Coordinates of C-alpha atoms and ligand atoms in Angstrom, one line a residue:
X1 CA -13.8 -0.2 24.3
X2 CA -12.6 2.6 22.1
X3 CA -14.4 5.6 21.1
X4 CA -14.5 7.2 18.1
X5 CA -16.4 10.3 15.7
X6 CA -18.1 10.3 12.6
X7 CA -19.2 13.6 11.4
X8 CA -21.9 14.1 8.5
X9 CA -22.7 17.2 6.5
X10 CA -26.2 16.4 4.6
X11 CA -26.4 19.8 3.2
X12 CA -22.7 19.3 1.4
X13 CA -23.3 16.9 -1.2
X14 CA -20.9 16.2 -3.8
X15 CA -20.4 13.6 -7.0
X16 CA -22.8 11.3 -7.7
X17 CA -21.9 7.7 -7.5
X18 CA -22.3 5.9 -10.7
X19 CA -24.3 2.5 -9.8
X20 CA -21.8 1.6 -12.4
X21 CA -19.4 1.1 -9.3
X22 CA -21.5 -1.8 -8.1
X23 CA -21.2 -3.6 -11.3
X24 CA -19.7 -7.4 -11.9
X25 CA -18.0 -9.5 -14.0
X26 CA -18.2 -13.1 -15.3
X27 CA -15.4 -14.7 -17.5
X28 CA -15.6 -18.0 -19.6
X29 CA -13.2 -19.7 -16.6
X30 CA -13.6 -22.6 -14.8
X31 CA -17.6 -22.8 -13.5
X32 CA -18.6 -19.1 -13.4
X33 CA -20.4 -19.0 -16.7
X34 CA -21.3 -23.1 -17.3
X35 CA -22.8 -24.1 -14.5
X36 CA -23.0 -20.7 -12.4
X37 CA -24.9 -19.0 -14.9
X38 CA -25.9 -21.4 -17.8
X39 CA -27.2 -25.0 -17.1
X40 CA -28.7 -25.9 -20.6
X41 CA -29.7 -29.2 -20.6
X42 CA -29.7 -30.0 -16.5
X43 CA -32.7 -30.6 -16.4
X44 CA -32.8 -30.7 -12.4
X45 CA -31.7 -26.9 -12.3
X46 CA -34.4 -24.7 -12.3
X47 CA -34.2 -22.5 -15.5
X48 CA -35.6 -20.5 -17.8
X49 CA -33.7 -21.7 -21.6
X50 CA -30.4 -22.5 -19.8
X51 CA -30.0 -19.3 -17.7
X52 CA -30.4 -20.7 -13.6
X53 CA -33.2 -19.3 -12.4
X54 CA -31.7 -18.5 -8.6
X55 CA -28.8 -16.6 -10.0
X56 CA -30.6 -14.2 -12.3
X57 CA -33.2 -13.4 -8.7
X58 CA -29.8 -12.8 -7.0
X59 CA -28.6 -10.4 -9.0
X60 CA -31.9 -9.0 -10.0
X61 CA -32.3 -8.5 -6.0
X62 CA -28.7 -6.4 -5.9
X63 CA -30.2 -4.8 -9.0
X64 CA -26.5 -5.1 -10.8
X65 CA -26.1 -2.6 -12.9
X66 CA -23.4 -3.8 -15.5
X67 CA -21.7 -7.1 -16.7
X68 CA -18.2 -7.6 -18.1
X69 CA -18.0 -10.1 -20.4
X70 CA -16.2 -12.8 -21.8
X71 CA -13.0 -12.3 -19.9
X72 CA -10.0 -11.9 -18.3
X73 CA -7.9 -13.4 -20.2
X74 CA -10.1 -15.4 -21.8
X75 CA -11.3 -12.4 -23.8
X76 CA -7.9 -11.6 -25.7
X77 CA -8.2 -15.2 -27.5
X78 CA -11.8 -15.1 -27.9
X79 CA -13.1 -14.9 -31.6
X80 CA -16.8 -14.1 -31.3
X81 CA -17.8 -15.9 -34.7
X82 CA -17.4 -19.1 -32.6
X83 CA -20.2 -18.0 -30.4
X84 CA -22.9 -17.1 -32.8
X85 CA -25.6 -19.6 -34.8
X86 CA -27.2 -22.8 -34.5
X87 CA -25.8 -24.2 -31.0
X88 CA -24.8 -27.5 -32.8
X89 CA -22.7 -25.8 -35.6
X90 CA -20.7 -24.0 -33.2
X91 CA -17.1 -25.3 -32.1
X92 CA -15.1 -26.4 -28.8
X93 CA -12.3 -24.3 -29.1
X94 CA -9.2 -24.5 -26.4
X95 CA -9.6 -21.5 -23.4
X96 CA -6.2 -21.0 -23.5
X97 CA -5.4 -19.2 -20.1
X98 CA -7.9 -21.4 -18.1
X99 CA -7.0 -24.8 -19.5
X100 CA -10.3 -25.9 -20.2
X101 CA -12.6 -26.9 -23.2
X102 CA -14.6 -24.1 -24.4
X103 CA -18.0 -25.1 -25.8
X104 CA -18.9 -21.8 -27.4
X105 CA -22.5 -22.7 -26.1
X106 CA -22.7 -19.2 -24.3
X107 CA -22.1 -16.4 -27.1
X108 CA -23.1 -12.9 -27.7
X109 CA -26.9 -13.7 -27.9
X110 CA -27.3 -15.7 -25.0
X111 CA -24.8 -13.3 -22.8
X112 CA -27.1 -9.9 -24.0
X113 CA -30.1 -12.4 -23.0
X114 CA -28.5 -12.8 -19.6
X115 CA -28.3 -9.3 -19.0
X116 CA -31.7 -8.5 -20.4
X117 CA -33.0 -11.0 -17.7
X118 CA -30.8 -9.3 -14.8
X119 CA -31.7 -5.8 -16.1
X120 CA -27.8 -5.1 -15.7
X121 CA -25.8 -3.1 -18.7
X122 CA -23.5 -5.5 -21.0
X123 CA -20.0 -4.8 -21.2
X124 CA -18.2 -6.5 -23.7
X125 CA -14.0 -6.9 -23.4
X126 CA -13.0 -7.7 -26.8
X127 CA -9.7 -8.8 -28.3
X128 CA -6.9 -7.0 -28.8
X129 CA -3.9 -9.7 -28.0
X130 CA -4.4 -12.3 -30.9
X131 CA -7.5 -10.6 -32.7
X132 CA -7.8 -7.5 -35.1
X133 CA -9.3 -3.9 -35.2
X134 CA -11.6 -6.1 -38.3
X135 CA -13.1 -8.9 -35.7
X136 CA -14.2 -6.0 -33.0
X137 CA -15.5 -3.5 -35.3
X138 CA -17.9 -6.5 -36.9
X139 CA -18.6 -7.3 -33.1
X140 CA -19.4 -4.0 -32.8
X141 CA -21.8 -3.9 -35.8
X142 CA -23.2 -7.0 -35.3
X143 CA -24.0 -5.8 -32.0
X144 CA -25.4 -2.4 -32.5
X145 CA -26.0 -1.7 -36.1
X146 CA -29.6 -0.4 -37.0
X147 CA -29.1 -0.8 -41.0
X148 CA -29.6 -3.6 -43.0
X149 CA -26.0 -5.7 -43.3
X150 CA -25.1 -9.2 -43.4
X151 CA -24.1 -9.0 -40.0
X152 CA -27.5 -7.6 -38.5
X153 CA -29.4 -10.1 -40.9
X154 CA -27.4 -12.6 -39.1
X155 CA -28.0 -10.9 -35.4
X156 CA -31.7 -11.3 -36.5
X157 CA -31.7 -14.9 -37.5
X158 CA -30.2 -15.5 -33.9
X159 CA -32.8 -14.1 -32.5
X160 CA -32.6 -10.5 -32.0
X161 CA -33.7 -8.1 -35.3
X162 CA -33.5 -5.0 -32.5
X163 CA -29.9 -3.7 -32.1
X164 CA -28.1 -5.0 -28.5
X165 CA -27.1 -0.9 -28.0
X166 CA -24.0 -2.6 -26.1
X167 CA -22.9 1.0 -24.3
X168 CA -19.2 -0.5 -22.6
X169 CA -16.6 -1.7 -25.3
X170 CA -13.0 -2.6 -23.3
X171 CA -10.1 -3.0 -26.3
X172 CA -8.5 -5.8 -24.6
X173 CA -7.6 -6.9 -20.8
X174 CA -4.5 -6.9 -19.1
X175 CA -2.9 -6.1 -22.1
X176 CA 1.0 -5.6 -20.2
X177 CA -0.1 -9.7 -19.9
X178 CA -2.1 -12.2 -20.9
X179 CA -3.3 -9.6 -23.5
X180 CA 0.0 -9.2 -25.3
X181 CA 2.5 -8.4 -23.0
X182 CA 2.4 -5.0 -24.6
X183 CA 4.6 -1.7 -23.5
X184 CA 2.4 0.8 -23.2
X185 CA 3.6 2.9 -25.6
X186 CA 3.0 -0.2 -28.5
X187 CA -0.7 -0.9 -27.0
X188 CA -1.5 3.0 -27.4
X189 CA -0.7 2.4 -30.9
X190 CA -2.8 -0.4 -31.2
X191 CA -5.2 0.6 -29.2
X192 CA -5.8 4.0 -31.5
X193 CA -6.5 1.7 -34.4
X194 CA -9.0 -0.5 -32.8
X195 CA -10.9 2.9 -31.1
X196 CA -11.0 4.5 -34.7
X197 CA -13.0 2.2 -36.1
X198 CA -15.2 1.4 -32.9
X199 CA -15.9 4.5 -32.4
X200 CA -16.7 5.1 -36.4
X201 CA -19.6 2.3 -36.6
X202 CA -21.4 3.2 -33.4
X203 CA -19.9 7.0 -31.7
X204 CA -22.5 6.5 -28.5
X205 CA -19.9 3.7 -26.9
X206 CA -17.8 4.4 -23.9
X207 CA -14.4 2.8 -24.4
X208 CA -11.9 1.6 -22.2
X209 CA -8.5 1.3 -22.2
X210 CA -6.2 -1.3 -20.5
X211 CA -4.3 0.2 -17.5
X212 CA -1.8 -0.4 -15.2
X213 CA -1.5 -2.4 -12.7
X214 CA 0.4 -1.9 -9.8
X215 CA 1.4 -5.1 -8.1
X216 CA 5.0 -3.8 -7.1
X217 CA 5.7 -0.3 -6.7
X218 CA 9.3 -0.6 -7.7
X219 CA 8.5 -2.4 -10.8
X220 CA 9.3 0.5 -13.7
X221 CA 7.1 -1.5 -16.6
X222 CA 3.9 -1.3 -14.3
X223 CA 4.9 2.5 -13.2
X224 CA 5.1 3.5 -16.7
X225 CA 2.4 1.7 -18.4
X226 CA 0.0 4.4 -18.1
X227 CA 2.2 7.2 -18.8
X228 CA 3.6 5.5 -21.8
X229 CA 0.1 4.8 -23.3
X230 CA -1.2 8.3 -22.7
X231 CA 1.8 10.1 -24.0
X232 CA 1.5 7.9 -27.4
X233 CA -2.3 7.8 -27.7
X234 CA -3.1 11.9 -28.2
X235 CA -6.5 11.3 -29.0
X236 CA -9.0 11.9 -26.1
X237 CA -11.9 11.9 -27.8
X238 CA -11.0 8.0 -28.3
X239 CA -10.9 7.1 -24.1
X240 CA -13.7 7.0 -21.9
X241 CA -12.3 5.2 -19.0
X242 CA -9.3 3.6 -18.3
X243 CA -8.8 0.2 -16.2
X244 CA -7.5 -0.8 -12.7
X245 CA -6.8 -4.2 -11.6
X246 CA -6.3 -5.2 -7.9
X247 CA -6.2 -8.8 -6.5
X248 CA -6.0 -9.0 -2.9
X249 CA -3.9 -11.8 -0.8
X250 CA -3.6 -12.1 3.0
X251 CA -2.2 -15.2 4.3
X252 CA -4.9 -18.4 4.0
X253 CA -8.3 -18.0 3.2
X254 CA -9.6 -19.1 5.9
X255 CA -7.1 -19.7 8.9
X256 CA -5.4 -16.2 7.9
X257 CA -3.3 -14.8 11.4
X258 CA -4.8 -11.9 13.0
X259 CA -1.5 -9.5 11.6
X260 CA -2.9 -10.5 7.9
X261 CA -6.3 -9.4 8.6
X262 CA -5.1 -5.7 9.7
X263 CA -2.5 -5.8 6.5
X264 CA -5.7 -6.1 4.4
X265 CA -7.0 -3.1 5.4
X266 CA -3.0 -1.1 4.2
X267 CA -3.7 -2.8 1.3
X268 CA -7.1 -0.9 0.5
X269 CA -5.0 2.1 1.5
X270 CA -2.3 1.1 -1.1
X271 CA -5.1 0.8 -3.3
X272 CA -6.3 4.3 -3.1
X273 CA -2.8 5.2 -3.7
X274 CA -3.6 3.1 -7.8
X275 CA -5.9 5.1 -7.9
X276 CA -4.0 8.5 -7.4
X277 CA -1.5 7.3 -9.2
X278 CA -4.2 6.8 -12.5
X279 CA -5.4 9.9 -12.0
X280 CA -2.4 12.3 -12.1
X281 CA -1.6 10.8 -15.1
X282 CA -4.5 11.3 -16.5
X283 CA -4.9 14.6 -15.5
X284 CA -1.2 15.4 -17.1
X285 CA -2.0 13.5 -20.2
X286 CA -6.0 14.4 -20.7
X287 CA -6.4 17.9 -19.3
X288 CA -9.7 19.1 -20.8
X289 CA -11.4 15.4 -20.9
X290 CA -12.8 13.8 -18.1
X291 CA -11.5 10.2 -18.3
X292 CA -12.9 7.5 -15.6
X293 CA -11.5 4.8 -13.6
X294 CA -12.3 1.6 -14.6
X295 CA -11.4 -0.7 -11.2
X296 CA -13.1 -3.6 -13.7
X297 CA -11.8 -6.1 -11.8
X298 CA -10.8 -6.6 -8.3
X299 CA -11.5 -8.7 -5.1
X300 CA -10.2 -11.4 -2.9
X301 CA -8.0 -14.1 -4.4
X302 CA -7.2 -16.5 -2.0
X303 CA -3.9 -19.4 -2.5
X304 CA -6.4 -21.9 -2.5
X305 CA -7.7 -20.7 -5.7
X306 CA -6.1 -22.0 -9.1
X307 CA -6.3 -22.7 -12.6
X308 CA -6.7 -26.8 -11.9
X309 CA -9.5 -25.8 -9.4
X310 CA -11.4 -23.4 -11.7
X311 CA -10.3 -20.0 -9.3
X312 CA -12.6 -22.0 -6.8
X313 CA -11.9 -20.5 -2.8
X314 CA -13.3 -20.3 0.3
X315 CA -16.0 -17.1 1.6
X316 CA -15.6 -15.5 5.0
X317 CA -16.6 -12.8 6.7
X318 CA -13.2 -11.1 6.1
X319 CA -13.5 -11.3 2.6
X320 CA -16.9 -9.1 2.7
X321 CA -15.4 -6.4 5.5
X322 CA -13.1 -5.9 2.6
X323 CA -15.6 -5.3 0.2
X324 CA -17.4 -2.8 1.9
X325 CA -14.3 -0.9 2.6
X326 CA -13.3 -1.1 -0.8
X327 CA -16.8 0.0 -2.1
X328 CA -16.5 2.9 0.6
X329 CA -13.2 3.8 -1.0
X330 CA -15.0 3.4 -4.0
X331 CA -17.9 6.0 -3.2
X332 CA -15.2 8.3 -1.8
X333 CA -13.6 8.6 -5.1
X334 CA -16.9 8.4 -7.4
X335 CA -15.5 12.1 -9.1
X336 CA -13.3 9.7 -10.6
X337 CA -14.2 5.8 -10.4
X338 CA -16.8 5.7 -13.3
X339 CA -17.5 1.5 -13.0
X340 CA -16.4 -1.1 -10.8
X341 CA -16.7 -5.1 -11.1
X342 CA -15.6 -7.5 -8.6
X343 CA -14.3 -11.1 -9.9
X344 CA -16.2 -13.1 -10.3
X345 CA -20.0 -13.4 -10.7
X346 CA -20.5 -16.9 -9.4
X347 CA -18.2 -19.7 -8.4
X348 CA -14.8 -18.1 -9.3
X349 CA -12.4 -16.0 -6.9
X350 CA -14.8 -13.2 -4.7
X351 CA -18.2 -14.2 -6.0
X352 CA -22.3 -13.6 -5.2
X353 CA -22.8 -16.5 -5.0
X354 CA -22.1 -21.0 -5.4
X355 CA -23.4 -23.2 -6.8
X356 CA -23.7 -27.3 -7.0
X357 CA -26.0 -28.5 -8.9
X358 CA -29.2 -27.3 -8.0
X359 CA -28.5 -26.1 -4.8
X360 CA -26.7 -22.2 -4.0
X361 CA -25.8 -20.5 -1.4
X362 CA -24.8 -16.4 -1.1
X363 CA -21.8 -15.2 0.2
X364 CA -21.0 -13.1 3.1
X365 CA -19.7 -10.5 0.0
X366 CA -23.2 -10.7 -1.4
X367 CA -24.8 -9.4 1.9
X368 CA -22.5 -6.2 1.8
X369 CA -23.5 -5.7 -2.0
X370 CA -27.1 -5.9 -0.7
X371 CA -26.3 -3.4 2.2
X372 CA -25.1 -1.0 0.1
X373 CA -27.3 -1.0 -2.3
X374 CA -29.3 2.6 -1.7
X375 CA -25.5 4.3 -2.5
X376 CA -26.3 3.6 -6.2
X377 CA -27.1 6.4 -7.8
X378 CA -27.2 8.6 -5.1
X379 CA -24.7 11.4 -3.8
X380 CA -21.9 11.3 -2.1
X381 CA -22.0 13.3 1.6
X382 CA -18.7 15.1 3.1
X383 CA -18.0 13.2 6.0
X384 CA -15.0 13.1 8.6
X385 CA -13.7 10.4 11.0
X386 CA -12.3 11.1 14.3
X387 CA -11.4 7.3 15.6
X388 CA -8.7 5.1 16.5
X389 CA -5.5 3.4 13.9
X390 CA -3.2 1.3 13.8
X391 CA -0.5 0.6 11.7
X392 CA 0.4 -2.0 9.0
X393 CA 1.9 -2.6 5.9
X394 CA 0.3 -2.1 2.1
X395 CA 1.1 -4.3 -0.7
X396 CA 3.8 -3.8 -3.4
X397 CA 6.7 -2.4 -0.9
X398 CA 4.6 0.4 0.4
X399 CA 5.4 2.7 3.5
X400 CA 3.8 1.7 6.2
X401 CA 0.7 3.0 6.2
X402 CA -2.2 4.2 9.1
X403 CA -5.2 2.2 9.1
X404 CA -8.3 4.0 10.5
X405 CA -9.9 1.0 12.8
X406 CA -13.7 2.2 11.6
X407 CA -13.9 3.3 7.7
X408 CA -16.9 4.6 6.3
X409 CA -18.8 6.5 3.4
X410 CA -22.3 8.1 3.4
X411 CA -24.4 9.0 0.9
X412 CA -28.1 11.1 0.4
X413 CA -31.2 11.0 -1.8
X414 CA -33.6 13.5 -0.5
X415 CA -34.1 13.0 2.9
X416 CA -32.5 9.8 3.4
X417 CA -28.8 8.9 4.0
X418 CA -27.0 5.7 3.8
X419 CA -24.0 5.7 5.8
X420 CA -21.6 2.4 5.7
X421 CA -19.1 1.7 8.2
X422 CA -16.2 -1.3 8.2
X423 CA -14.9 -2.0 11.5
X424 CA -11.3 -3.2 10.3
X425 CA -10.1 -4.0 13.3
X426 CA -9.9 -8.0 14.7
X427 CA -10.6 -7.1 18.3
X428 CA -12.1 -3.2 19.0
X429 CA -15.3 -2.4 19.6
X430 CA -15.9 1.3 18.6
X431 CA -18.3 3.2 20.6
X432 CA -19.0 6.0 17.9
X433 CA -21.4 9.5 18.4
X434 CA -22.6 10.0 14.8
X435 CA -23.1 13.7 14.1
X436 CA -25.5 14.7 11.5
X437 CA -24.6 19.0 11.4
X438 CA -27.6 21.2 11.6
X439 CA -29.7 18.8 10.8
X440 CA -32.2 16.7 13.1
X441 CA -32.7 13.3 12.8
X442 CA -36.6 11.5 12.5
X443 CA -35.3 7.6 12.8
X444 CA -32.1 5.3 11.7
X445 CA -32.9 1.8 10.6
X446 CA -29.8 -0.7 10.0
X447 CA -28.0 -3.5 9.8
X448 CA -25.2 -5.5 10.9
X449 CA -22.8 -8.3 8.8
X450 CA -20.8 -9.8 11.8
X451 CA -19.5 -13.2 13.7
X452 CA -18.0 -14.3 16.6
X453 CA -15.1 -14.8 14.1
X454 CA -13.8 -13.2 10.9
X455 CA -13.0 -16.2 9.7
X456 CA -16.4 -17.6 10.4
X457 CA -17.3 -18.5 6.6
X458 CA -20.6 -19.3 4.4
X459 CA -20.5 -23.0 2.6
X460 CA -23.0 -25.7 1.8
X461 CA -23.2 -26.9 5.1
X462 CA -24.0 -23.6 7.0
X463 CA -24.8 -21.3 4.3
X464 CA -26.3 -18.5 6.6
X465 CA -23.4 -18.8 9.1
X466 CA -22.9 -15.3 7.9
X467 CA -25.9 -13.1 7.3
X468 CA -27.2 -9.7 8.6
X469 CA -29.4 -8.6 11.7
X470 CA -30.9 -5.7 12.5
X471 CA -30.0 -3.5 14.9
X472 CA -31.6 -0.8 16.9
X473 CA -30.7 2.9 17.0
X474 CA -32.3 6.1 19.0
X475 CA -31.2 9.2 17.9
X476 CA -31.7 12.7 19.6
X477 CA -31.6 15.8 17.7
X478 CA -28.8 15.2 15.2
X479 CA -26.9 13.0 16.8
X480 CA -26.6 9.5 18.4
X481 CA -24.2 6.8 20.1
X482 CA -24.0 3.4 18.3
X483 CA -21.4 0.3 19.1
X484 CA -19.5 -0.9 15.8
X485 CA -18.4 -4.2 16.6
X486 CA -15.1 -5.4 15.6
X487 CA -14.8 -6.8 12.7
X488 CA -18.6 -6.0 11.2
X489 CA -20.1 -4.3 8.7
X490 CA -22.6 -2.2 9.4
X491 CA -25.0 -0.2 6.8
X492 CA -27.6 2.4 8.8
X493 CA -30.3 4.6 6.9
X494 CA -30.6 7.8 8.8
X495 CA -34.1 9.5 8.1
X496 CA -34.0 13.2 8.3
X497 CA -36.7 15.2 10.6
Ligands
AHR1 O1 -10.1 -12.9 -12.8 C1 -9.1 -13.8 -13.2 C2 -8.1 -13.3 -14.1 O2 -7.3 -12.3 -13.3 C3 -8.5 -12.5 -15.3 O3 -8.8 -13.3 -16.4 C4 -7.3 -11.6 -15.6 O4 -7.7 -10.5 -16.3 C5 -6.7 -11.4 -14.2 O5 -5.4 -11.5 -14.2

């Protein structure tokens, strides 16, 4: 067994992490919204008028903060007239991007109803790629207007007389893609026009801008995306936060080799590097304006997840140790990472939670959303590692990089911290002294997400295969010794004296 180091500093607190960072995102695709979320008319799903009753207590119970909505891709060819009005009236357009029918049965009013029932913030993508700067500023209005219009008479009639206060406008997704296939100088000039007159009906939203995406290091119309759109889009006072997308792949979803399970962990590193990347531009571009990171989509996409099966895959343990070291990496950088949503909510690509029929069960990825759950809001602690690496490659043509076996973050309200720690290695133990400096410990409390197996995997027939247990801890003064199993995720609450 190796040993390793983690070293806490409870006095040094720095940024706060924005709950915003454990926030989610469901797209009209394949069976995340019908079905997942919205089961009108099956009568033998439990429900409460067509939302499913054990999805809204799951996420209630991971108190998630914020929602992107209606896409992806889906939301550049979205017109939101279709999804307004008497549920009858409304048309079954074509979701272009997903190859599906798209009833319009799920619109604005019953999405801000979802949220309302979650408690979690709306944020609505709208479209930039084959709508106009006229169709999101009505959104907009009919969304949060106060004053009397034809739009918020309309807003009333469907239900809702109060404004939505929607606080999170994106102008467009993946707008280098699906949402345009934009350079990033043309989608700066586009995207100025649809801020102006976003911003004009309702100046309280926080707008986002499409980003880059790095997939391939050595690709020049990824590396200059970002700087292009800055340099043409002067305006700061139009951008909030700006977008990151990251997918991750590692061999089979399941039967993955032990040499793809360590490359995952590179590719969190490469990851970080996105995010470095964002911010020195942004830096350059927007000196005197604090601009966030939007990672507003990211997570595990497996081969066996596709267009003809809905983004449908399989949910391992692997699949939440990479969560949790992403969310750590996530915490780590909350000075700049203002929201985060994994994809997808329910059913699709890295989600909470599936579904069939009536029955549900959570995913391993849920459990480490749970786990982590106290770093919401509070702040970030200094800490340092002093343990074991190894080496492995990062996505995209990177160097190669050094992967710390145990990765962790800690955070503190008051007296209590939360530290997290991922065990990213397939076969190490880590026997760890935590080190809380001059400060003295009263009790530590935790849990553990682990398996004989990483590829050991929740599904209908064993959905608690992966679930966590508690495990004990005696400290001494400010210190103590504690095992982190390989390949675990393990979430302690340290009580100060
Ligand atoms: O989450 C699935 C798709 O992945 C989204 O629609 C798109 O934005 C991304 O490429």
């Amino acid at each position: 067994m190796s040993k390793g180091v983690i070293r806490l500093w409870p006095a040094l607190r720095r940024s706060r992490i924005s709950p915003n960072i454990y926030g989610h995102f469901a797209e009209h695709l394949g069976r995340c919204v019908y079905e997942g979320i919205w089961v009108d008319g099956q009568r033998r799903v439990p429900q409460e008028d067509g939302l499913r009753l054990d999805i809204l207590a799951a996420l209630k119970h991971l108190r998630a903060p914020v929602m992107r909505w209606p896409g992806g891709c889906f939301a550049d060819d979205y017109h939101w007239r279709d999804g307004i009005g008497p549920k009858k009236e409304r048309p079954t357009t074509m979701n272009l991007w997903w190859k599906q029918g798209e009833p319009n049965q799920v619109g604005t009013d019953e999405f801000m109803r979802f949220c309302r029932a979650v408690g979690c913030a709306p944020y609505v993508c709208c479209n930039v790629g084959s709508g106009s700067p006229w169709e999101a500023r009505d959104w907009l209005e009919y969304c949060n207007f106060g004053g009397d219009t034809t739009l918020t008479r309309q807003r009333a009639a469907n239900g809702s007389p109060e404004p939505y206060g929607v606080k999170y406008w994106g102008v467009g997704n993946e707008n280098w893609g699906c949402g345009g296939r934009y350079r990033g100088g043309d989608y700066a000039r586009d995207y100025a026009r649809f801020a102006t007159y976003l911003r004009a009906v309702d100046p309280s939203v926080e707008l986002i801008a499409c980003g880059a995406t790095f997939d391939d290091y050595k690709n020049p119309l990824f590396n200059t995306f970002n700087h292009d759109f800055c340099q043409e889009m002067p305006y700061p006072d139009l951008i909030d936060h700006i977008s990151l997308h990251r997918y991750f792949k590692r061999g089979d979803g399941v039967k993955f080799s032990d040499g793809d399970f360590h490359a995952l962990f590179a590719d969190v590193l490469s990851l970080e590097h996105d995010l470095e990347l964002t911010e020195s531009v942004l830096r350059y571009f927007y000196p005197h304006k604090h601009v966030g990171i939007a990672v507003d989509e990211w997570g595990m996409w497996h081969p066996s997840a596709t267009v003809e099966n809905g983004l449908e895959q399989e949910h391992t343990l692997r699949d939440a140790l990479l969560a949790g070291s992403v969310l750590n990496l996530f915490n780590r950088w909350s000075h700049r990472v203002s929201m985060a949503n994994i994809a997808q909510t329910v059913n699709v690509l890295q989600c909470m939670a599936v579904t069939d029929g009536a029955r549900m069960f959570l995913t391993p990825t849920y459990h480490v959303f749970d786990m982590m759950r106290p770093h919401m809001g509070a702040r970030l602690l200094t800490r340092e590692l002093d343990v074991p690496t190894y080496e492995a490659h990062g996505v995209g043509g990177s160097a190669k990089r050094s992967v710390a076996v145990l990765d962790a973050s800690a955070s503190g309200v008051g007296r209590k911290i939360l530290l997290t720690v991922s065990n990213q290695s397939i076969d190490e133990d880590v026997e760890t002294t935590v080190e809380l400096r001059e400060h003295t410990i009263a009790s530590v409390s935790g849990r553990v997400l682990n398996a004989d197996d990483p590829r050991a995997r929740n599904n209908f027939d064993t959905p608690g295969a992966v679930k966590p247990k508690r495990v004990r801890v005696d400290a001494e003064g400010g210190t103590f010794t504690h095992v982190f199993p390989a390949h675990s995720f393990t979430a302690l609450t340290i009580n100060l004296a």
